[in-house]
PDB file of C-alpha atoms and ligand atoms in Angstrom:
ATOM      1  CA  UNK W   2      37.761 -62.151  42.061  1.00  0.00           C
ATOM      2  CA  UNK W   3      36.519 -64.465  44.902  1.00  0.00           C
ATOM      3  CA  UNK W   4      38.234 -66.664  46.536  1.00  0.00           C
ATOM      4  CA  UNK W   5      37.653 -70.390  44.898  1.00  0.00           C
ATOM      5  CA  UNK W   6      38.698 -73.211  46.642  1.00  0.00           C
ATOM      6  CA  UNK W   7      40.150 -75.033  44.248  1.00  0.00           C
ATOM      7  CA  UNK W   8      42.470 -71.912  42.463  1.00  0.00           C
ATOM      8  CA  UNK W   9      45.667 -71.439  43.266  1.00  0.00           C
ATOM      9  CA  UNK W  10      47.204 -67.997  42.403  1.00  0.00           C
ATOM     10  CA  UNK W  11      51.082 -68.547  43.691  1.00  0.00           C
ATOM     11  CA  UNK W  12      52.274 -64.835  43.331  1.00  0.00           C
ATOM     12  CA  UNK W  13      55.812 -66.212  44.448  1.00  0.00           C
ATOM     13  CA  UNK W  14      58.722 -63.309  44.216  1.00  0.00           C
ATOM     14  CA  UNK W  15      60.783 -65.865  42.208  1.00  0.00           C
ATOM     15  CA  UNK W  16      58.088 -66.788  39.757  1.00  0.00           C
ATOM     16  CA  UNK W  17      57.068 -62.850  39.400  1.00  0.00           C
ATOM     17  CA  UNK W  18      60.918 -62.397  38.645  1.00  0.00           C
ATOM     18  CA  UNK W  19      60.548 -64.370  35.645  1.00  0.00           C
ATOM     19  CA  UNK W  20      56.800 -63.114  34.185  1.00  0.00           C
ATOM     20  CA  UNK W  21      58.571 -60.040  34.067  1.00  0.00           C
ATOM     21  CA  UNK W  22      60.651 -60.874  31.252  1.00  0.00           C
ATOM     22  CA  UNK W  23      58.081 -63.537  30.069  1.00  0.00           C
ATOM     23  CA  UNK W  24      55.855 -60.284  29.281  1.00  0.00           C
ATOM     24  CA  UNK W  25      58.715 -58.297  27.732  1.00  0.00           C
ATOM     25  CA  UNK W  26      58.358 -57.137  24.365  1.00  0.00           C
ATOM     26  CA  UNK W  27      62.115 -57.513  23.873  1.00  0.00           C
ATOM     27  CA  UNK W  28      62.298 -61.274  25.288  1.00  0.00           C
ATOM     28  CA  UNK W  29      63.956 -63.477  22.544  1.00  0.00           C
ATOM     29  CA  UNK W  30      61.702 -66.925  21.546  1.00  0.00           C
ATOM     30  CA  UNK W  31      64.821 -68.892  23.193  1.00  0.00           C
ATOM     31  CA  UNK W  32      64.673 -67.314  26.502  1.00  0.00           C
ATOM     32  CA  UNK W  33      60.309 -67.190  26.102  1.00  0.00           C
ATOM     33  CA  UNK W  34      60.940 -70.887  26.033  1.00  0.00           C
ATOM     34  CA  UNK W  35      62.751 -71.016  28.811  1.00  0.00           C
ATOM     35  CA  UNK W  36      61.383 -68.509  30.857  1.00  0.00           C
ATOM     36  CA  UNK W  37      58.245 -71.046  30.173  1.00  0.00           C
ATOM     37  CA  UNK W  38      59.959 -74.042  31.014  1.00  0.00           C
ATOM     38  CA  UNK W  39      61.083 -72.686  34.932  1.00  0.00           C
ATOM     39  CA  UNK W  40      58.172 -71.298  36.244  1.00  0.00           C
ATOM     40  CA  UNK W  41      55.927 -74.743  34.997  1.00  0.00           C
ATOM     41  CA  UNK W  42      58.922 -76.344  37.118  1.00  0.00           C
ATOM     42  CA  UNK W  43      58.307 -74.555  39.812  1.00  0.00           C
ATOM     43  CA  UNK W  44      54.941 -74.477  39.524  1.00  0.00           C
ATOM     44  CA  UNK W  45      55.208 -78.399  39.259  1.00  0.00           C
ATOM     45  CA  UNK W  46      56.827 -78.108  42.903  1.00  0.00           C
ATOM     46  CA  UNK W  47      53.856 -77.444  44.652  1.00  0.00           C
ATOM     47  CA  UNK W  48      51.269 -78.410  42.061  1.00  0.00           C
ATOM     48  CA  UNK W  49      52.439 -82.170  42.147  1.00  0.00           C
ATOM     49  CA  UNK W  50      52.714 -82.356  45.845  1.00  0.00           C
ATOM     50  CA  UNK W  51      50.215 -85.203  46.637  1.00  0.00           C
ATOM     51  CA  UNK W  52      51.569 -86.985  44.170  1.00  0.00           C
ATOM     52  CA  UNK W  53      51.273 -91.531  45.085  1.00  0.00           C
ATOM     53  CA  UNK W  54      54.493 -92.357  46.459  1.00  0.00           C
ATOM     54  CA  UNK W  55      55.195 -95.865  47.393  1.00  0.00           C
ATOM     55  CA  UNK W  56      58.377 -97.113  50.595  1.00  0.00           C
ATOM     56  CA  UNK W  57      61.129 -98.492  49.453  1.00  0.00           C
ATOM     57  CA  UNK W  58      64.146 -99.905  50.793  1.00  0.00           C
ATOM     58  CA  UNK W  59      67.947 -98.136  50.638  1.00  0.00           C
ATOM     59  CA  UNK W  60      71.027 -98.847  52.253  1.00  0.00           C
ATOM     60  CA  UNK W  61      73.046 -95.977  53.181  1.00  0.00           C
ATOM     61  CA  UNK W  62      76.719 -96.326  53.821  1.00  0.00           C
ATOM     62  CA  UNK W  63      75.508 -96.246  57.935  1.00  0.00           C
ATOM     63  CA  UNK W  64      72.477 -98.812  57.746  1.00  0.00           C
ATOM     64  CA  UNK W  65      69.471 -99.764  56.005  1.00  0.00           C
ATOM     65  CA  UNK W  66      66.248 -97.070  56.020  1.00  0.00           C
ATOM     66  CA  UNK W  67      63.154 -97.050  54.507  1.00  0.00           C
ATOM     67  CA  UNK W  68      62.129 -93.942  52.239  1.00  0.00           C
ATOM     68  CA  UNK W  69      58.882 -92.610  50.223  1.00  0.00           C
ATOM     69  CA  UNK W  70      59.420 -92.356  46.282  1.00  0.00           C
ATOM     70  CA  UNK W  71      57.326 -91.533  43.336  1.00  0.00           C
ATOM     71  CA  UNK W  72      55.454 -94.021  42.203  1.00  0.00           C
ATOM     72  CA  UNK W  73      56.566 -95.104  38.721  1.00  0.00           C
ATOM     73  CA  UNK W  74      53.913 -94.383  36.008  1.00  0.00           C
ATOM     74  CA  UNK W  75      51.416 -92.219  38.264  1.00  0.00           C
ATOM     75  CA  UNK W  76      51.616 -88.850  36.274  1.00  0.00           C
ATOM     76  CA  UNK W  77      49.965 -88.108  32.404  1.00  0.00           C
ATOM     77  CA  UNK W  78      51.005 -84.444  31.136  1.00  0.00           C
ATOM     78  CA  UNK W  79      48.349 -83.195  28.807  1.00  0.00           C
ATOM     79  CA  UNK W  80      49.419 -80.167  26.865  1.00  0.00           C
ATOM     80  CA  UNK W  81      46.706 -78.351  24.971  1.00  0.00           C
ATOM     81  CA  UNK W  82      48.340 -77.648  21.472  1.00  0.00           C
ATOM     82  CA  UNK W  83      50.268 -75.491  20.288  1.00  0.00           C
ATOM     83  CA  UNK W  84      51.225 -73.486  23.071  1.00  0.00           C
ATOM     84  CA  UNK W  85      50.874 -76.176  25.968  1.00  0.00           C
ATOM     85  CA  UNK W  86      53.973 -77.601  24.363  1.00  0.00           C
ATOM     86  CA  UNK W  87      56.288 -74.996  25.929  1.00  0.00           C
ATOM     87  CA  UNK W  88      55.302 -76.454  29.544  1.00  0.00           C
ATOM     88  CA  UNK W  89      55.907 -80.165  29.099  1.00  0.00           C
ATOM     89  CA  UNK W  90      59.922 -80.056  29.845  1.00  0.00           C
ATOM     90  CA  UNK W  91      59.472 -78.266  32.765  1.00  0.00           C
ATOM     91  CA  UNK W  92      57.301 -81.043  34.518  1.00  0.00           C
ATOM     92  CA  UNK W  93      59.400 -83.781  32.723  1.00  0.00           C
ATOM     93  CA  UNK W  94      62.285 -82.678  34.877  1.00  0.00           C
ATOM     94  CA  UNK W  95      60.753 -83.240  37.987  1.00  0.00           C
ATOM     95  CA  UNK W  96      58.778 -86.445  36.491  1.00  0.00           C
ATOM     96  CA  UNK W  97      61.030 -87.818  33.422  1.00  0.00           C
ATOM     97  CA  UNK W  98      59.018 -90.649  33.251  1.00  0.00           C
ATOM     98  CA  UNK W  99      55.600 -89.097  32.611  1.00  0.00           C
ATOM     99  CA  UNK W 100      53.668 -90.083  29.552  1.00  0.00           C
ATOM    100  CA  UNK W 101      52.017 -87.018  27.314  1.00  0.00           C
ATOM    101  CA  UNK W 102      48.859 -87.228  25.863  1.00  0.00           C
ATOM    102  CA  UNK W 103      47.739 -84.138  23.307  1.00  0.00           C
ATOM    103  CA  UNK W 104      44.416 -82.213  22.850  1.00  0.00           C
ATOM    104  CA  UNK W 105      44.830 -80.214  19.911  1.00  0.00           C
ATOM    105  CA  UNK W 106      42.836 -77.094  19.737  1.00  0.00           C
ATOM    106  CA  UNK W 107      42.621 -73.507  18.748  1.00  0.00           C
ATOM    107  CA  UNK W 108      39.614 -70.947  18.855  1.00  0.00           C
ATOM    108  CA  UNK W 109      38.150 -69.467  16.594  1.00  0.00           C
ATOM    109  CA  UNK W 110      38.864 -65.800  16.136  1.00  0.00           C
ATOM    110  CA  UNK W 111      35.568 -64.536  15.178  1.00  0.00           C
ATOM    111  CA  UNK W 112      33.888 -66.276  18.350  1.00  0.00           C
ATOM    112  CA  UNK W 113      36.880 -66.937  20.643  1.00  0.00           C
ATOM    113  CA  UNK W 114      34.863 -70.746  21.158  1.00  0.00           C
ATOM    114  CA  UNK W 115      37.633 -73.448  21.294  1.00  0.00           C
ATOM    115  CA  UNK W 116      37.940 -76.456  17.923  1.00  0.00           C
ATOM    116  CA  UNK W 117      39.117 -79.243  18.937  1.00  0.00           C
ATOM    117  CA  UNK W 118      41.510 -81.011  16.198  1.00  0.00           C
ATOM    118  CA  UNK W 119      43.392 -83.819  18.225  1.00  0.00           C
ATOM    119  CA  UNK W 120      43.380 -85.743  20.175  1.00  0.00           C
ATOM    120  CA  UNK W 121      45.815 -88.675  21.742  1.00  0.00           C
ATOM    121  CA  UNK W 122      45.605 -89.870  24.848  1.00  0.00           C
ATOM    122  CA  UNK W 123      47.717 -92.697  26.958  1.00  0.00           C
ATOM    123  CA  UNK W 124      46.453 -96.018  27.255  1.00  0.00           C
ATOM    124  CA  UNK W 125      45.196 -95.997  30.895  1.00  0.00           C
ATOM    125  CA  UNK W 126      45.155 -92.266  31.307  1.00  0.00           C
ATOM    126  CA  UNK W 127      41.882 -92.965  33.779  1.00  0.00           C
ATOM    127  CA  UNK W 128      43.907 -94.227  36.708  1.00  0.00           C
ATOM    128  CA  UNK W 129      46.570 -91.303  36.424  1.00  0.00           C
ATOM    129  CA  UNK W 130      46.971 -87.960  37.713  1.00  0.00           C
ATOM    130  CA  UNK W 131      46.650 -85.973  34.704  1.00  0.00           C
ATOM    131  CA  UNK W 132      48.564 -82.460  34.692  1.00  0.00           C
ATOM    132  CA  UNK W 133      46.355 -80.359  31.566  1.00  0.00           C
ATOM    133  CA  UNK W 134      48.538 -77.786  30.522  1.00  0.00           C
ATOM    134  CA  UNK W 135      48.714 -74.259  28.604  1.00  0.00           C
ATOM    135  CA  UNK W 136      50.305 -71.373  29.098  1.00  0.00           C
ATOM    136  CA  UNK W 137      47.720 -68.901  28.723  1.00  0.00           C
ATOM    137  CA  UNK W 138      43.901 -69.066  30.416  1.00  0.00           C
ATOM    138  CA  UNK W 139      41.635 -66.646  28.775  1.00  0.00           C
ATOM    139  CA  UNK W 140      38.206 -67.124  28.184  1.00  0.00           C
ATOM    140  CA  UNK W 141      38.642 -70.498  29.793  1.00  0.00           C
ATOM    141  CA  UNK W 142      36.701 -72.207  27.005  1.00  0.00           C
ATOM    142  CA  UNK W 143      39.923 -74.304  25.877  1.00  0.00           C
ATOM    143  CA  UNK W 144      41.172 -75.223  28.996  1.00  0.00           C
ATOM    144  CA  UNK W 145      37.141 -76.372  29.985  1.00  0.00           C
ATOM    145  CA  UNK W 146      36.547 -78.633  26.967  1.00  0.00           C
ATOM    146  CA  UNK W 147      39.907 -80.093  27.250  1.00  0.00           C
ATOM    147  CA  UNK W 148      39.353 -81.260  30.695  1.00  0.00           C
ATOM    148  CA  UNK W 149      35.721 -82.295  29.542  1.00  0.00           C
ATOM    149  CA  UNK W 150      37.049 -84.746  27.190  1.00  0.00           C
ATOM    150  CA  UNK W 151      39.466 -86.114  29.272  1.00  0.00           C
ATOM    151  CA  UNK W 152      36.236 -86.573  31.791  1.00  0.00           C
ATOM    152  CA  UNK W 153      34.921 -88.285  28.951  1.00  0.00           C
ATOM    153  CA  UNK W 154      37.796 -90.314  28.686  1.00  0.00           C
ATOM    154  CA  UNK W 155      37.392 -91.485  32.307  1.00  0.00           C
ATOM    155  CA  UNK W 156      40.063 -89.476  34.205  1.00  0.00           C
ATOM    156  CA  UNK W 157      38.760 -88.610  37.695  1.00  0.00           C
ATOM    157  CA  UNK W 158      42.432 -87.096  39.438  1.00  0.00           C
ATOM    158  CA  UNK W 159      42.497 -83.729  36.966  1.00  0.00           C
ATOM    159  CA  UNK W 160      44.769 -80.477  37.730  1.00  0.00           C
ATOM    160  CA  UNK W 161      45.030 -77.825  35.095  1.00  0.00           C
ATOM    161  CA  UNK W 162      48.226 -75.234  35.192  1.00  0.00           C
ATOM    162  CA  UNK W 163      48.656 -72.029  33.393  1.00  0.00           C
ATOM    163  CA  UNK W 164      50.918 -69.126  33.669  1.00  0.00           C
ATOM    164  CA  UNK W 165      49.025 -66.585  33.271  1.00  0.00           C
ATOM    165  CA  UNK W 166      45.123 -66.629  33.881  1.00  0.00           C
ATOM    166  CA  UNK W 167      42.901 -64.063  33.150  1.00  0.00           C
ATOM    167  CA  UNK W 168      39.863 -63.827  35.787  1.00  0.00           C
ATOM    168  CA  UNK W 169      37.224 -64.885  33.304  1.00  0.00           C
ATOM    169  CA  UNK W 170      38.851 -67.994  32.651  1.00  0.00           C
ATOM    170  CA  UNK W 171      39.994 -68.826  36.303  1.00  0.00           C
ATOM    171  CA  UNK W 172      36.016 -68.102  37.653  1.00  0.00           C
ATOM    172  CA  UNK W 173      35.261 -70.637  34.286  1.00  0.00           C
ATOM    173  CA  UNK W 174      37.217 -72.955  35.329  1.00  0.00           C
ATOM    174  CA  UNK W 175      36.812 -73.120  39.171  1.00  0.00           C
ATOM    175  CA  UNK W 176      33.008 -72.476  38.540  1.00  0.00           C
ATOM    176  CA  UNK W 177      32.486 -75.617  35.701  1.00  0.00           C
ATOM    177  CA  UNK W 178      35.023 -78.110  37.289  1.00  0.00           C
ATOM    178  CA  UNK W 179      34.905 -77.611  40.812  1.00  0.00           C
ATOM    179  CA  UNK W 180      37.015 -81.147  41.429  1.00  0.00           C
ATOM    180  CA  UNK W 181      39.529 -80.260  39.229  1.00  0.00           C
ATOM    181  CA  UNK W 182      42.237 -77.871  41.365  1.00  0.00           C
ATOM    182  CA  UNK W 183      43.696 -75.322  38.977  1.00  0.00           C
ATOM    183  CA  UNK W 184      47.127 -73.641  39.185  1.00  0.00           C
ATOM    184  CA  UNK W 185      47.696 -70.066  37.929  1.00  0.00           C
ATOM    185  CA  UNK W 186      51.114 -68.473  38.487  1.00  0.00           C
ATOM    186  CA  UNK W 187      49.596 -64.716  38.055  1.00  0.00           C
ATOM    187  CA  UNK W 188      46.313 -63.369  37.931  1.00  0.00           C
ATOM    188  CA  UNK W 189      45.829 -60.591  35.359  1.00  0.00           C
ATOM    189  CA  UNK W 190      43.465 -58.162  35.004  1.00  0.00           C
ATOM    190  CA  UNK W 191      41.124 -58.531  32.423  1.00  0.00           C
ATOM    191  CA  UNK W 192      40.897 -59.884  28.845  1.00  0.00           C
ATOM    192  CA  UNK W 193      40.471 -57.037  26.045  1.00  0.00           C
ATOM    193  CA  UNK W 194      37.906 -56.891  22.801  1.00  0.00           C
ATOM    194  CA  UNK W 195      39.918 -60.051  20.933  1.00  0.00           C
ATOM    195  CA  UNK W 196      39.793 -62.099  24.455  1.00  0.00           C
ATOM    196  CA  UNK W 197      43.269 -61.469  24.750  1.00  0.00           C
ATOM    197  CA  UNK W 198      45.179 -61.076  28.541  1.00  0.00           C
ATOM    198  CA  UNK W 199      45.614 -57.509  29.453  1.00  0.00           C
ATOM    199  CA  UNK W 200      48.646 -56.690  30.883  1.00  0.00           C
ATOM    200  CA  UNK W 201      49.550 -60.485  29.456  1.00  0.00           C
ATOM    201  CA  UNK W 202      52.203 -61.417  27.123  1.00  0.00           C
ATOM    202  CA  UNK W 203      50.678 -61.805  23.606  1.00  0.00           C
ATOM    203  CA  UNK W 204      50.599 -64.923  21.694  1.00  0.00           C
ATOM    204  CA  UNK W 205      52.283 -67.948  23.701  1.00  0.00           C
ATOM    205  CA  UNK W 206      52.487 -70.032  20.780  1.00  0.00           C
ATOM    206  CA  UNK W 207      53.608 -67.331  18.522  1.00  0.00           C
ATOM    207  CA  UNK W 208      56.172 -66.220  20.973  1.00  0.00           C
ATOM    208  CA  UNK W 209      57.124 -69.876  21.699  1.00  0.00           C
ATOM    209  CA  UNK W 210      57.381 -71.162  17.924  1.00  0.00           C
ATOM    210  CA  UNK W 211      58.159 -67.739  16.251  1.00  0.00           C
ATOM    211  CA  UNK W 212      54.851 -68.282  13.938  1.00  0.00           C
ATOM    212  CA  UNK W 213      54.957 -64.082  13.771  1.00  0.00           C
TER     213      UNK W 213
HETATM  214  C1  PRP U  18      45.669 -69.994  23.023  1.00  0.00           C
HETATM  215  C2  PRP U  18      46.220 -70.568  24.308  1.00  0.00           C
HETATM  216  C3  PRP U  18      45.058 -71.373  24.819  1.00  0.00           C
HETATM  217  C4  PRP U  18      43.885 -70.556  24.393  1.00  0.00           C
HETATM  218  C5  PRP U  18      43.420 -69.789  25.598  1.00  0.00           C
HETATM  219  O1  PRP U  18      45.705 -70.921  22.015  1.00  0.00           O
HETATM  220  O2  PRP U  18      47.389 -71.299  24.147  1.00  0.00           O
HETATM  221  O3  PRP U  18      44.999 -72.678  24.276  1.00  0.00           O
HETATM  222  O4  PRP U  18      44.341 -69.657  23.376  1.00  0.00           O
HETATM  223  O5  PRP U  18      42.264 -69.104  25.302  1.00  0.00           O
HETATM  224  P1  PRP U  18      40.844 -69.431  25.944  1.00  0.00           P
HETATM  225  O6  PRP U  18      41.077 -69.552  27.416  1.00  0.00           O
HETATM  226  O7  PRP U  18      40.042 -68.225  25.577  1.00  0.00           O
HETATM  227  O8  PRP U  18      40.296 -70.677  25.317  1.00  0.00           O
HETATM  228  P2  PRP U  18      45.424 -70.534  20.477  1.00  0.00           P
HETATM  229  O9  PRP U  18      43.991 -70.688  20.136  1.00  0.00           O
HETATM  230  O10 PRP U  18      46.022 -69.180  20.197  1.00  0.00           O
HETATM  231  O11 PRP U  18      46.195 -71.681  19.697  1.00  0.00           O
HETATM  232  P3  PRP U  18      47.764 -71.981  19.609  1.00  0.00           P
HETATM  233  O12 PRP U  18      48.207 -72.523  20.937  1.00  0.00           O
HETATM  234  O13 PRP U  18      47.828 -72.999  18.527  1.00  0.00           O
HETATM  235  O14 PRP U  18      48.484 -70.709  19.251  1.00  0.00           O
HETATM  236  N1  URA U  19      45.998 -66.887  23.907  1.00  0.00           N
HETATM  237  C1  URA U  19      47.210 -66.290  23.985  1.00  0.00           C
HETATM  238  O1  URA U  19      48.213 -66.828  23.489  1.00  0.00           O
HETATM  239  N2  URA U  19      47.291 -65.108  24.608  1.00  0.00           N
HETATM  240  C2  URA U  19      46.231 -64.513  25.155  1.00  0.00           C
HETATM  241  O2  URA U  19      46.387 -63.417  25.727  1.00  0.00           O
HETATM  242  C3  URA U  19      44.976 -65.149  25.063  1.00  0.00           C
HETATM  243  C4  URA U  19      44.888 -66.333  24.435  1.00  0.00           C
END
């Protein structure tokens, strides 16, 4: 796949660790969900890094200092429904404080196009750093009209995570929102005749909500 800008693949040992029982066959839908949960925390690690931060004031038992925080209120979490759910935990432990908006959608399995069905947004989402989130990146047609409509909306800071992208959907992505940086945890290799990931994991939301 080339090399885009504004992808990044992290391919870190302890994230890999954890696909591989994310993938498993045999992983139960507790542990999926929290095998989910981790890696979008440590994904948020590095994804959330230029987050605003504002100086404030603390004493420490020696003297006063000054010190960089987060600023309060900077960071939306926008889960694509269903499976997008699974990841919103693992960035509200790093940012307990950040609102969530939903975009509901699901595609169509003649087609593979994305419906939209939801949508509900924070009140001043434009001014935010919005985090769009779903496990899986396929096609890439979900994950590119979700970010459209939060365009729409009048969000200009965008970053979209996924575990597991496909290359299809990444070079989608990268290709049709070139300011929006997107975060894949492992690249796979293809997609196969339903638009599913090959090697992949199967359904997320399935897996995540035991649906089947
Ligand atoms: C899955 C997944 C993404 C989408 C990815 O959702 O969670 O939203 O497919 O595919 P794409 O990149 O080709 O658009 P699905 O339609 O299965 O809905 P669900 O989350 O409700 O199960
Ligand atoms: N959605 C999933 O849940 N899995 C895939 O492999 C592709 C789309």
């Amino acid at each position: 796949m080339k090399d885009y800008k504004n992808v990044v693949i992290f391919d870190h040992p302890l994230i890999n660790h954890k696909i591989a029982h994310l993938r498993s066959k045999n992983t139960s839908m507790k542990e999926f969900r929290e095998l989910i949960e981790e890696i979008t925390t440590l994904m948020t690690f590095e994804c959330l890094k230029d987050v605003p931060t504002v100086e404030i004031e603390v004493e420490t038992p020696l003297e006063k200092c000054t010190q960089r925080v987060v600023k309060d209120n900077s960071v939306v979490i926008v889960p694509i429904l269903r499976a997008g759910l699974g990841m919103v935990n693992g960035i509200h432990v790093l940012f307990p404080t950040a609102r969530v908006g939903h975009i509901g959608m699901y595609r169509d399995e003649e087609t593979f196009e994305p419906c939209e069905y939801y949508c509900k947004l924070p009140d001043g989402i434009e001014d935010k750093v919005v985090v769009v989130v779903d496990p899986m990146l396929a096609t890439g047609g979900s994950a590119c009209d979700a970010i459209t409509q939060l365009k729409k909306r009048g969000c200009k800071t965008i970053k979209f995570m996924a575990v597991i992208g496909a290359p299809e959907g990444v070079k989608k992505v990268a290709e049709t929102h070139p300011d929006v940086t997107v975060f894949v945890s492992t690249l796979d290799r293809c997609l196969n005749e339903n638009a599913y990931i090959l090697p992949g994991l199967g359904d997320a939301g399935d897996r995540l909500f035991g649906t089947k």
